[in-house]
Amino acid sequence: MNDTKLIPELYGSLVFNDKVMRERLPKDIYKALHKTIQNGTHLELDVANVVAAAMKEWAVEHGATHFTHWFQPMTGFTAEKHDSFISPTGDGQVIMEFSGKELIKGEPDASSFPSGGLRATFEARGYTAWDPTSPAFIKDGSLYIPTAFCSYNGEALDKKTPLLRSMEALNTSAVKLLHLLGREDVRKVDTTIGSEQEYFLIDKDLYKKRKDLLFCGRTLIGAPAPKGQEMEDHYFGVLKPKVSAYMHDLDEELWKLGVPAKTKHNEVAPSQHELAPVFSTANVAADHNQLTMEIMKKVADKHHFACLLHEKPFEGINGSGKHNNWSMVTDGGENLLNPGKTPAENQQFLVFLLAVIKAVDEYADLMRVSVASAGNDHRLGGNEAPPAIVSIFLGDELTAVLRSIEEGTDFKKQKQTLMEIGAHVLPHFAKDTTDRNRTSPFAFTGNKFEFRMPGSSLSVAEPNIILNTAVAEALDQIYETLKDVPENGLDDAIQELLKTMIKNHKKILFNGNGYTDEWVEEAARRGLYNLKSLPDAVPQFIADKNVELFTKHHIFSKDEIYSRYEILLENYAKTLHIESLAMQDMVKKDFTPALFAYINTLTEEVLHKKELLPELPFSYEKDIITTLSAAAEQIMTSLKELEESTACAEGKEDVLEAARSYHDQVLAAMESLRLAVDQAEALMPSGSLPYPTYDELLFSLR
Ligand code: ADP
Ligand code: MG
């Protein structure tokens, strides 16, 4: 876009948003729909019919021929099935039609989506149900209608349904407590999310030459390049023109779809970048993040890149995460985690802050489960992402506030000082009362919490379902303690409760460096969870206290919990199975033939030279031949181990046992195979390798 004046016009131009609704719907219909969106009231079919007709008209004007119910099954990807608007009129002609019924409900055959045993294939019926709180949009000639996806019996088969349920749970609990605190003006509390998305951009031709990237999204072998990220020259570095052009196009595509893309920059690792949107309500933000990931890939393709969203595409340099910034906001626009100028006197803020602390402490295991994936296991604890131990960073000021409450002393606010930069031409501004901590998994960042454990390809629905539900529970417990206190005793009771909560939950607070071994030991002493891998973490999902939490707040039924537990483990096993096969394939068909050929060439060369120069020892060449031949032996042994361990893991009936076997045996075999391959690769000339190396993948872009 050359004319930047047009951006406000371009923004949301493909979205059936509030403005379009107001323009195109009769007043009473608009009002009814608005009420549904705001308060979740039921929408009558006659209203839906009018909305559908207006949507279709708008969509057709914008070039759409089809509509699709867009949903988020448990695959972690989005799903869609397109139907055209055409309806034959009987005289060889068609008209374009779209009814309220088609808008509200869809019936995709659900049998091929993971359900974790919730639905047998003979009961293939699944339903998609329109989610009016997330606006419809047009993409590739189709009208996309965000929907929830459930089974014939109403069990959730997707990620949106439980997220919506958790938002409702938090809303109910937060409003109830706010009313008790004298805030009768508040009618609704929403959760807000801003998710920063990290990604890698790789040349498309190079990408296509690597089976590991094609099948698994990450490299399974590959010797490190001479340079990694040690120079710290990529983070916030100058954007290369090709990358800048990509980001420009990406922003524009996202803006058209109403995704408020805001910040873009280079990340720590070479070829790694980040995009952050302006935050929005959880449900819309989750849909937008799915769209963002999809559009990132699509625009990359146009720019001759492949966009990698895997958590650990390359060994030895940082992987990618998705920071989940989270807060709560009232219908009046008040951020409940905003401490104001004097946090120590802001009782309402302190109550909500402590509710979050209590929630994260009591359900730290679920927080860890919510970010568990085969890919993310490579990140957590890798000295690049926060460790697998969940803890909270509050910063100096709030820590001091809580200490004074616990000790019953007066909090003396530090006077805000002006930044002293030492050059008078520079502007003066107030210094923040606390520095930042990059190593904390869950950090308070001024007026929101930033959860830094989620992996780059994860649906943000997952961590937010847990966070919302756990906080709802904490708010309920606070309510229960305070509900019978007479009004004139409320302040004292709150102060007393805050004190108790600080005492009970301060073990989760940690302002230090989360990357150190000392913290691992200290966390163990404090009794915090350290769930290192997915098979370690997932059993917590079905722990009694967690089943109780989910069922009490109507987030998941018992059946739904067990289905998700199965899917998580199954998915892990399948991912590792594919990785194992892809690695075997690559090593057998690509790498070893190249290795043998090179050993052969070297040997022939030595023999040939020996004829000419019999007096020379050729020790250099012989050394390489010996090392490579030894590596070849090791590769054969490791390959066999990998084959056997994979067959063994595949044969396990129990999903948890299978996942453990993939983790303990298959992953270990993959690591030793990689070691041998990478050692050999480092000695081979680039020209003799059958796939592009790390050097090319990460540094070839000019
Ligand atoms: P950093 O990289 O320093 O963590 P960014 O500016 O890249 O910060 O990202 C911060 C994210 O937090 C943005 O997506 C922003 O919109 C979001 N955010 C800001 N305020 C809130 C809030 N109240 N609730 C949720 N997210 C928020
Ligand atoms: Mg961040």
XYZ file of C-alpha atoms and ligand atoms in Angstrom:
730
model
C 0.000 0.000 0.000
C 1.534 3.299 -1.081
C -1.147 5.606 0.206
C -0.987 5.284 3.972
C -4.047 7.542 4.288
C -6.047 4.551 3.098
C -5.040 2.302 5.997
C -8.032 3.211 8.206
C -10.214 2.306 5.231
C -8.339 -0.896 4.541
C -8.453 -1.978 8.189
C -11.210 -4.511 8.731
C -12.461 -4.090 5.163
C -13.027 -7.850 4.936
C -14.752 -8.141 8.308
C -18.464 -8.172 9.055
C -17.810 -5.979 12.067
C -19.931 -3.798 14.273
C -19.816 -0.880 11.837
C -21.026 -3.010 8.920
C -23.742 -4.549 11.089
C -24.984 -1.156 12.173
C -25.085 0.026 8.582
C -26.731 -3.027 7.118
C -29.084 -4.435 9.736
C -32.498 -3.067 10.680
C -32.267 -1.287 14.054
C -34.166 -3.888 16.099
C -32.161 -6.753 14.585
C -28.892 -4.949 15.218
C -29.950 -4.373 18.814
C -30.893 -8.026 19.326
C -27.606 -9.220 17.847
C -25.627 -6.694 19.852
C -27.313 -7.935 23.020
C -26.336 -11.495 22.163
C -22.743 -10.469 21.561
C -22.523 -8.398 24.741
C -24.485 -10.541 27.163
C -24.577 -13.966 25.557
C -28.381 -13.961 25.312
C -30.073 -16.467 23.014
C -30.576 -15.403 19.398
C -33.956 -16.160 17.786
C -34.055 -17.798 14.364
C -35.939 -14.928 12.715
C -33.164 -12.566 13.838
C -30.539 -14.994 12.528
C -32.339 -15.113 9.163
C -32.061 -11.364 8.730
C -28.416 -11.355 9.852
C -27.609 -14.188 7.442
C -29.201 -12.370 4.518
C -27.254 -9.203 5.291
C -24.028 -11.143 5.718
C -24.507 -12.885 2.395
C -25.283 -9.668 0.583
C -22.185 -8.017 2.021
C -20.028 -11.068 1.311
C -21.185 -11.369 -2.300
C -20.522 -7.664 -2.860
C -16.976 -8.383 -1.684
C -16.524 -11.213 -4.148
C -17.434 -14.206 -1.965
C -19.155 -17.170 -3.576
C -19.005 -19.570 -0.637
C -19.394 -19.675 3.114
C -17.669 -21.892 5.620
C -18.039 -22.675 9.286
C -14.516 -22.165 10.606
C -13.568 -24.145 13.692
C -10.635 -25.297 15.796
C -10.651 -29.055 16.298
C -8.233 -30.761 18.632
C -5.650 -31.107 15.860
C -4.447 -27.646 16.867
C -5.162 -26.375 13.354
C -8.264 -24.734 12.010
C -10.793 -26.593 9.871
C -13.212 -25.467 7.176
C -15.621 -26.940 4.634
C -16.965 -24.610 1.989
C -20.521 -24.455 0.626
C -21.500 -22.122 -2.165
C -24.380 -19.680 -1.791
C -25.970 -20.941 -4.998
C -29.434 -22.376 -4.954
C -30.967 -23.656 -8.246
C -34.304 -22.065 -9.080
C -35.543 -24.957 -11.247
C -35.310 -23.136 -14.547
C -31.607 -23.683 -15.061
C -30.718 -20.572 -13.104
C -29.428 -20.019 -9.610
C -29.867 -17.449 -6.904
C -27.465 -16.742 -4.056
C -28.962 -17.797 -0.737
C -27.891 -18.084 2.882
C -30.313 -18.802 5.714
C -30.252 -18.207 9.447
C -30.158 -21.954 9.955
C -27.047 -22.261 7.825
C -25.462 -19.416 9.760
C -26.230 -20.852 13.183
C -25.487 -24.500 12.696
C -23.325 -26.724 10.506
C -22.987 -30.476 10.435
C -19.525 -31.487 9.302
C -18.760 -35.186 9.357
C -16.791 -35.284 12.578
C -15.424 -38.798 12.339
C -11.967 -37.865 11.147
C -11.186 -35.349 13.859
C -9.533 -36.405 17.094
C -12.098 -36.902 19.836
C -10.138 -38.978 22.358
C -12.862 -41.599 22.459
C -15.742 -39.145 22.830
C -17.276 -40.180 19.582
C -17.097 -43.510 17.809
C -16.755 -43.349 14.017
C -20.266 -44.713 13.586
C -21.574 -41.708 15.483
C -19.924 -39.345 13.080
C -22.306 -36.498 13.672
C -20.670 -33.318 14.863
C -22.052 -29.813 15.002
C -20.560 -26.428 14.446
C -22.320 -23.554 16.171
C -21.946 -19.898 15.239
C -19.948 -17.822 17.706
C -21.396 -14.330 17.246
C -18.786 -12.850 19.599
C -16.060 -13.303 16.978
C -16.844 -11.462 13.734
C -17.190 -13.241 10.383
C -14.701 -12.335 7.650
C -13.907 -12.957 4.001
C -10.861 -14.863 2.865
C -10.101 -16.409 -0.537
C -13.625 -15.892 -1.846
C -15.395 -17.409 1.145
C -17.319 -15.974 4.054
C -15.696 -17.398 7.207
C -18.000 -17.859 10.173
C -16.173 -18.552 13.460
C -17.850 -21.514 15.136
C -17.600 -23.861 18.088
C -17.402 -27.584 17.344
C -19.139 -30.215 19.441
C -20.334 -33.802 19.329
C -23.907 -35.050 18.977
C -24.154 -35.064 22.778
C -22.844 -31.535 23.139
C -19.341 -32.462 24.260
C -16.694 -29.991 23.155
C -14.472 -31.280 20.362
C -12.566 -28.056 19.929
C -10.522 -25.337 21.620
C -13.015 -22.495 21.335
C -15.842 -24.011 23.385
C -13.877 -24.462 26.623
C -12.304 -21.025 26.150
C -15.757 -19.449 25.943
C -16.856 -21.482 28.957
C -13.806 -20.319 30.934
C -14.437 -16.682 30.031
C -17.970 -17.089 31.296
C -16.740 -18.693 34.514
C -14.305 -15.864 35.155
C -16.947 -13.280 34.337
C -19.414 -14.776 36.811
C -16.891 -15.037 39.639
C -15.295 -11.639 39.053
C -18.606 -9.756 38.836
C -19.905 -11.470 41.983
C -16.811 -10.489 43.940
C -16.757 -6.942 42.565
C -20.360 -6.470 43.685
C -19.385 -7.629 47.148
C -16.558 -5.077 47.109
C -19.143 -2.382 46.427
C -18.666 -2.187 42.686
C -22.284 -2.674 41.685
C -21.640 -0.658 38.521
C -19.747 -3.555 36.926
C -21.909 -5.845 34.825
C -19.276 -7.785 32.942
C -15.636 -8.765 33.184
C -13.775 -9.918 30.096
C -10.318 -11.385 29.807
C -7.953 -9.686 27.396
C -5.053 -11.230 25.515
C -2.187 -9.887 23.460
C -0.155 -12.758 22.023
C 3.314 -12.042 20.690
C 4.071 -14.466 17.875
C 7.629 -15.558 17.084
C 8.569 -17.220 13.791
C 11.428 -18.065 11.438
C 11.660 -17.182 7.755
C 13.660 -19.544 5.536
C 14.250 -19.496 1.796
C 11.526 -21.613 0.201
C 13.829 -23.554 -2.150
C 16.136 -24.523 0.685
C 13.156 -25.509 2.830
C 11.825 -27.820 0.143
C 15.103 -29.696 0.019
C 14.853 -30.867 3.628
C 12.505 -33.703 4.496
C 12.758 -32.939 8.206
C 11.463 -29.404 7.688
C 8.777 -30.605 5.283
C 7.451 -33.376 7.504
C 8.230 -32.142 11.004
C 8.736 -28.395 10.784
C 12.118 -28.736 12.478
C 15.586 -29.930 11.541
C 16.360 -33.391 12.899
C 20.001 -33.366 11.862
C 22.472 -30.641 10.946
C 25.825 -29.459 12.214
C 25.823 -25.945 13.673
C 26.888 -22.986 11.543
C 30.125 -21.234 12.576
C 27.976 -18.426 13.888
C 24.854 -18.676 16.003
C 23.244 -15.911 18.039
C 26.270 -15.196 20.267
C 26.964 -11.783 18.763
C 23.473 -10.657 19.785
C 23.310 -8.774 16.522
C 19.963 -9.969 15.247
C 17.649 -8.922 18.089
C 15.974 -5.655 17.027
C 18.504 -5.532 14.148
C 17.909 -3.700 10.880
C 15.286 -5.511 8.828
C 16.633 -6.954 5.590
C 14.727 -5.554 2.606
C 13.148 -8.902 1.728
C 12.023 -9.462 5.315
C 10.744 -5.918 5.549
C 8.709 -6.392 2.356
C 7.273 -9.585 3.811
C 6.316 -7.912 7.093
C 4.724 -5.048 5.216
C 2.557 -7.384 3.194
C 1.730 -9.454 6.252
C 0.547 -6.394 8.183
C -1.673 -5.368 5.328
C -3.276 -8.797 4.943
C -3.890 -8.938 8.680
C -5.293 -5.433 8.841
C -7.811 -6.256 6.114
C -9.003 -9.099 8.336
C -9.271 -6.790 11.319
C -6.254 -8.292 13.100
C -4.600 -5.329 14.848
C -0.966 -6.180 14.010
C 1.107 -3.571 15.812
C 4.744 -4.434 16.550
C 7.308 -6.189 14.365
C 10.993 -6.821 14.884
C 13.883 -9.222 14.468
C 14.218 -11.701 17.311
C 17.270 -13.176 19.042
C 18.113 -16.059 16.690
C 19.263 -15.507 13.102
C 16.267 -15.513 10.713
C 13.856 -15.224 13.659
C 11.205 -12.507 13.907
C 8.195 -11.460 15.975
C 4.802 -9.904 15.475
C 2.582 -8.591 18.266
C -0.991 -7.322 17.899
C -2.861 -4.860 20.060
C -4.649 -6.945 22.695
C -8.340 -7.838 22.461
C -10.857 -10.030 24.280
C -9.643 -13.592 24.729
C -11.915 -15.280 22.228
C -11.289 -12.809 19.429
C -7.555 -12.767 20.202
C -7.437 -16.569 20.011
C -9.183 -16.551 16.618
C -6.926 -13.760 15.439
C -3.819 -15.633 16.473
C -4.940 -18.661 14.454
C -5.475 -16.367 11.485
C -2.112 -14.712 12.042
C -0.279 -18.034 11.936
C -2.106 -19.013 8.755
C -1.550 -15.690 6.992
C 2.124 -15.696 8.038
C 2.591 -18.929 6.095
C 0.551 -17.786 3.137
C 2.331 -14.453 2.736
C 5.683 -16.214 3.223
C 4.918 -18.428 0.269
C 4.238 -15.377 -1.891
C 7.585 -13.894 -0.882
C 9.449 -17.112 -1.599
C 9.930 -17.910 2.071
C 8.812 -20.757 4.267
C 7.533 -19.547 7.639
C 8.452 -21.930 10.466
C 6.197 -21.848 13.511
C 7.782 -24.849 15.211
C 9.043 -24.302 18.769
C 12.541 -25.561 17.974
C 13.382 -25.557 14.274
C 17.150 -25.431 14.852
C 19.467 -26.937 17.432
C 21.811 -24.568 19.236
C 19.888 -21.336 18.755
C 16.685 -20.042 20.342
C 13.377 -21.600 19.498
C 10.101 -19.696 19.166
C 7.482 -18.911 21.746
C 4.229 -17.071 21.988
C 4.044 -14.723 24.965
C 0.532 -14.598 26.295
C -0.211 -11.181 27.828
C -3.321 -11.471 29.955
C -5.531 -9.226 31.996
C -9.143 -8.650 33.052
C -11.243 -5.672 32.040
C -14.685 -4.489 33.156
C -17.479 -3.410 30.809
C -16.574 0.132 31.877
C -13.070 -0.369 30.452
C -11.278 -0.638 33.802
C -8.243 -2.923 33.763
C -8.504 -4.873 37.026
C -4.754 -5.445 37.088
C -3.911 -1.782 36.857
C -2.252 -0.911 40.190
C -2.769 2.826 39.766
C -0.366 5.302 41.317
C -0.540 3.838 44.801
C -0.882 0.063 44.609
C -0.562 -0.294 48.387
C -3.821 1.612 48.848
C -5.626 0.001 45.960
C -7.441 -2.789 47.733
C -9.415 -3.946 44.728
C -6.233 -4.297 42.701
C -4.547 -6.232 45.494
C -7.491 -8.619 45.772
C -7.373 -9.397 42.060
C -3.585 -9.590 42.053
C -3.636 -12.104 44.878
C -6.386 -14.071 43.196
C -4.045 -14.529 40.226
C -1.119 -15.456 42.478
C -3.246 -18.008 44.342
C -4.593 -19.410 41.060
C -1.166 -19.836 39.499
C 0.248 -21.362 42.675
C -2.560 -23.857 43.130
C -2.801 -24.797 39.463
C 0.828 -24.413 38.370
C 0.705 -28.004 37.165
C -2.222 -27.225 34.851
C -0.461 -24.127 33.560
C 2.447 -26.367 32.605
C 0.128 -28.928 30.990
C -1.547 -26.161 28.999
C 1.701 -25.436 27.136
C 2.854 -29.037 26.767
C 3.712 -30.236 23.282
C 6.452 -32.309 21.700
C 7.867 -29.136 20.159
C 7.719 -27.007 23.290
C 9.524 -29.686 25.321
C 12.680 -28.690 23.423
C 12.326 -25.103 24.621
C 11.246 -25.165 28.228
C 14.305 -25.350 30.379
C 16.649 -24.862 27.460
C 18.085 -21.587 28.784
C 16.227 -19.649 26.171
C 12.649 -19.934 27.322
C 11.501 -19.880 30.934
C 12.086 -23.189 32.673
C 9.459 -25.877 33.055
C 8.980 -24.637 36.638
C 6.080 -22.190 36.897
C 6.800 -19.161 39.100
C 5.675 -15.532 39.246
C 7.755 -12.381 38.904
C 6.242 -9.321 40.577
C 9.121 -6.864 40.524
C 10.549 -4.836 43.394
C 7.687 -2.468 44.133
C 4.861 -4.995 44.340
C 7.059 -7.436 46.216
C 7.681 -4.723 48.797
C 3.956 -3.918 48.941
C 3.104 -7.551 49.631
C 5.857 -7.824 52.234
C 4.524 -4.841 54.129
C 1.001 -6.296 54.075
C 2.267 -9.620 55.349
C 4.287 -7.963 58.093
C 1.612 -5.422 58.906
C 3.980 -2.498 58.318
C 3.398 0.695 56.372
C 4.505 0.644 52.774
C 6.676 3.582 51.816
C 6.459 4.246 48.168
C 9.750 4.862 46.473
C 9.744 8.304 44.996
C 9.595 7.979 41.269
C 12.912 9.202 39.968
C 13.677 10.768 36.652
C 15.869 8.841 34.277
C 19.384 10.223 34.291
C 20.798 9.554 30.843
C 23.609 12.012 31.144
C 23.041 14.014 28.005
C 20.981 17.166 28.334
C 19.586 17.110 24.829
C 17.725 13.901 25.613
C 14.196 14.102 26.993
C 13.544 13.480 30.683
C 11.072 10.825 31.663
C 10.078 8.978 34.794
C 11.827 5.719 35.547
C 9.677 2.605 35.999
C 9.580 1.475 39.593
C 10.877 -1.951 38.640
C 13.078 -3.502 35.977
C 11.966 -6.412 33.778
C 12.820 -10.048 34.151
C 13.060 -12.062 30.952
C 13.588 -15.417 32.607
C 10.304 -15.574 34.502
C 7.553 -17.796 33.105
C 4.796 -15.584 34.476
C 5.719 -11.959 34.920
C 3.750 -8.946 36.049
C 4.471 -6.276 33.457
C 2.819 -3.129 34.782
C -0.879 -3.804 34.275
C -1.031 -7.370 32.968
C 0.672 -10.713 33.359
C 2.862 -12.120 30.636
C 2.881 -15.913 30.435
C 6.033 -16.787 28.538
C 5.899 -20.563 28.431
C 3.527 -21.097 25.489
C 5.160 -22.420 22.331
C 4.938 -20.612 19.017
C 2.535 -23.045 17.341
C 0.193 -23.475 20.309
C -3.410 -22.296 20.275
C -3.616 -19.525 22.855
C -6.947 -20.977 23.891
C -5.106 -23.653 25.904
C -3.268 -21.545 28.496
C -6.143 -19.083 28.769
C -8.697 -21.784 29.517
C -6.573 -22.765 32.514
C -5.769 -19.244 33.608
C -9.381 -18.059 33.426
C -10.693 -21.101 35.257
C -8.068 -21.105 37.993
C -8.583 -17.380 38.614
C -12.371 -17.868 38.664
C -11.888 -20.479 41.382
C -9.611 -18.200 43.423
C -12.121 -15.332 43.131
C -14.897 -17.665 44.287
C -12.916 -18.683 47.338
C -12.225 -15.057 48.195
C -15.933 -14.344 47.809
C -16.834 -17.224 50.120
C -14.507 -15.913 52.849
C -15.847 -12.381 52.646
C -19.503 -12.820 51.824
C -20.859 -12.862 55.379
C -18.633 -10.125 56.758
C -20.657 -7.065 57.858
C -19.999 -4.025 55.729
C -18.128 -2.052 58.393
C -15.716 -4.944 58.916
C -15.020 -5.587 55.269
C -11.820 -3.554 54.970
C -10.191 -5.304 57.920
C -11.349 -8.704 56.723
C -9.859 -8.059 53.297
C -6.572 -6.957 54.816
C -6.508 -10.101 56.947
C -7.344 -12.278 53.949
C -4.625 -10.682 51.834
C -2.149 -11.431 54.592
C -3.152 -15.087 54.754
C -3.050 -15.430 50.986
C 0.425 -13.916 50.790
C 1.644 -16.315 53.478
C 0.090 -19.310 51.740
C 1.209 -18.551 48.222
C 4.457 -16.632 48.404
C 6.340 -19.784 47.508
C 5.357 -19.234 43.863
C 6.911 -15.738 43.843
C 10.431 -15.509 42.474
C 12.144 -12.398 41.161
C 15.548 -13.969 40.468
C 17.133 -15.603 37.441
C 14.981 -18.563 36.389
C 17.692 -20.012 34.139
C 20.058 -21.076 36.932
C 20.560 -24.482 38.536
C 20.226 -22.852 41.956
C 16.645 -21.957 41.125
C 15.878 -25.548 40.164
C 17.127 -26.648 43.584
C 15.385 -23.815 45.407
C 12.104 -24.566 43.592
C 12.357 -28.199 44.658
C 12.840 -27.074 48.269
C 9.749 -24.889 47.971
C 7.789 -27.863 46.682
C 7.066 -26.376 43.250
C 6.373 -28.626 40.300
C 9.142 -29.242 37.807
C 7.358 -31.161 35.058
C 10.111 -31.459 32.501
C 8.439 -33.201 29.610
C 4.961 -33.728 28.230
C 4.650 -37.279 29.563
C 5.670 -35.919 32.989
C 3.126 -33.115 32.846
C -0.005 -34.551 31.235
C -1.004 -36.986 34.012
C -1.622 -33.876 36.145
C -4.493 -33.046 33.810
C -6.543 -35.844 35.341
C -5.420 -35.288 38.947
C -8.403 -35.192 41.331
C -8.049 -31.518 42.295
C -7.964 -30.549 38.618
C -10.940 -32.687 37.608
C -12.799 -31.028 40.464
C -11.839 -27.576 39.213
C -12.927 -28.238 35.626
C -16.216 -29.889 36.495
C -17.153 -27.343 39.171
C -16.810 -24.474 36.704
C -18.381 -26.414 33.808
C -15.284 -26.114 31.651
C -14.929 -29.828 30.934
C -17.041 -32.798 31.911
C -15.180 -35.834 33.170
C -15.474 -37.428 29.719
C -14.118 -34.305 28.076
C -11.159 -34.259 30.456
C -10.249 -37.841 29.687
C -10.669 -37.292 25.968
C -8.269 -34.354 26.061
C -5.813 -36.286 28.166
C -5.799 -39.047 25.541
C -5.473 -36.629 22.648
C -2.510 -34.853 24.234
C -0.627 -38.094 24.757
C -1.621 -39.553 21.401
C -0.570 -36.415 19.620
C 2.800 -36.505 21.338
C 3.369 -40.146 20.389
C 2.334 -39.499 16.784
C 4.609 -36.473 16.484
C 7.604 -38.409 17.741
C 6.720 -41.349 15.525
C 6.707 -39.148 12.444
C 9.966 -37.517 13.530
C 11.587 -40.886 13.993
C 10.477 -42.096 10.544
C 11.490 -38.838 8.871
C 14.896 -39.021 10.500
C 15.429 -42.637 9.502
C 14.385 -41.813 5.968
C 16.690 -38.835 5.728
C 19.654 -40.636 7.209
C 19.189 -43.801 5.162
C 18.239 -42.323 1.828
C 20.016 -38.988 1.838
C 22.802 -38.772 4.342
C 24.509 -42.161 4.430
C 24.670 -42.531 0.630
C 26.378 -39.131 0.540
C 28.673 -40.122 3.383
C 29.656 -43.405 1.740
C 30.203 -41.677 -1.570
C 32.489 -39.152 0.064
C 34.442 -41.821 1.933
C 34.794 -43.641 -1.382
C 35.993 -40.562 -3.202
C 38.547 -39.867 -0.506
C 39.776 -43.468 -0.476
C 40.133 -43.578 -4.241
C 41.953 -40.284 -4.139
C 44.415 -41.589 -1.583
C 44.991 -44.775 -3.565
C 45.530 -42.780 -6.706
C 47.925 -40.337 -5.059
C 49.800 -43.176 -3.423
C 50.632 -44.538 -6.849
C 52.075 -41.191 -7.810
C 53.734 -40.327 -4.511
C 54.388 -43.620 -2.671
C 56.698 -41.948 -0.147
C 53.979 -39.686 1.418
C 51.851 -40.966 4.348
C 48.566 -39.069 3.444
C 47.786 -38.951 7.126
C 45.361 -36.026 6.799
C 43.115 -37.850 4.339
C 43.452 -41.104 6.244
C 42.426 -39.352 9.439
C 39.250 -38.067 7.842
C 38.507 -41.464 6.312
C 38.964 -43.118 9.717
C 36.780 -40.596 11.542
C 34.055 -40.743 8.912
C 34.101 -44.528 8.839
C 33.784 -44.622 12.630
C 30.877 -42.175 12.405
C 29.281 -44.396 9.771
C 29.517 -47.344 12.164
C 27.942 -45.286 14.945
C 25.202 -44.120 12.585
C 24.343 -47.718 11.704
C 24.209 -48.720 15.378
C 22.069 -45.709 16.331
C 19.777 -46.229 13.377
C 19.133 -49.770 14.515
C 18.437 -48.542 18.045
C 16.033 -45.973 16.697
C 14.196 -48.538 14.594
C 13.866 -50.923 17.499
C 12.814 -48.333 20.059
C 10.249 -46.896 17.655
C 8.736 -50.324 17.032
C 8.662 -50.929 20.789
C 6.952 -47.584 21.539
C 4.465 -48.126 18.719
C 3.500 -51.447 20.233
C 2.475 -50.007 23.614
C -1.259 -50.223 24.213
C -1.541 -47.661 26.968
C -1.256 -44.057 25.715
C 0.748 -42.842 28.689
C 3.152 -45.756 28.473
C 3.540 -45.159 24.748
C 4.267 -41.455 25.276
C 6.818 -42.287 27.975
C 8.463 -44.829 25.726
C 8.712 -42.299 22.890
C 10.229 -39.814 25.305
C 12.659 -42.095 27.124
C 13.769 -44.392 24.308
C 12.903 -42.934 20.900
C 13.933 -39.375 21.632
C 17.154 -40.603 23.230
C 17.946 -42.740 20.169
C 17.233 -39.770 17.909
C 19.672 -37.693 19.912
C 22.526 -40.184 19.647
C 21.869 -40.677 15.943
C 21.937 -36.946 15.457
C 25.226 -36.653 17.278
C 26.926 -39.129 14.946
C 25.415 -37.611 11.807
C 26.316 -34.061 12.822
C 29.905 -35.061 13.584
C 30.266 -36.575 10.131
C 28.475 -33.681 8.452
C 30.922 -31.207 9.964
C 33.759 -32.961 8.086
C 32.057 -33.148 4.709
C 32.328 -30.537 1.944
C 29.075 -28.603 1.458
C 28.860 -29.751 -2.160
C 28.708 -33.391 -1.130
C 25.732 -32.941 1.206
C 22.301 -33.887 -0.113
C 20.464 -31.085 1.696
C 21.150 -27.451 2.627
C 23.167 -26.927 5.811
C 22.506 -24.662 8.811
C 24.838 -22.066 7.250
C 22.642 -21.782 4.198
C 19.309 -22.083 6.000
C 20.069 -19.384 8.547
C 22.468 -17.007 6.839
C 21.917 -17.104 3.090
C 19.356 -14.320 3.056
C 20.876 -11.019 2.009
P 7.185 -7.068 25.116
O 7.867 -7.659 23.904
O 7.969 -6.029 25.792
O 6.669 -8.083 26.048
P 5.131 -6.123 23.286
O 4.759 -4.693 23.134
O 5.827 -6.799 22.154
O 5.920 -6.238 24.651
O 3.833 -6.952 23.593
C 2.997 -6.665 24.638
C 1.642 -7.253 24.320
O 0.802 -7.092 25.464
C 0.925 -6.558 23.174
O 0.289 -7.513 22.379
C -0.089 -5.692 23.916
O -1.234 -5.371 23.157
C -0.446 -6.615 25.061
N -1.172 -5.959 26.161
C -1.060 -4.684 26.615
N -1.989 -4.441 27.583
C -2.697 -5.587 27.750
C -3.795 -5.982 28.566
N -4.355 -5.148 29.435
N -4.265 -7.232 28.432
C -3.707 -8.091 27.576
N -2.687 -7.781 26.790
C -2.174 -6.551 26.859
Mg 7.045 -10.279 25.578
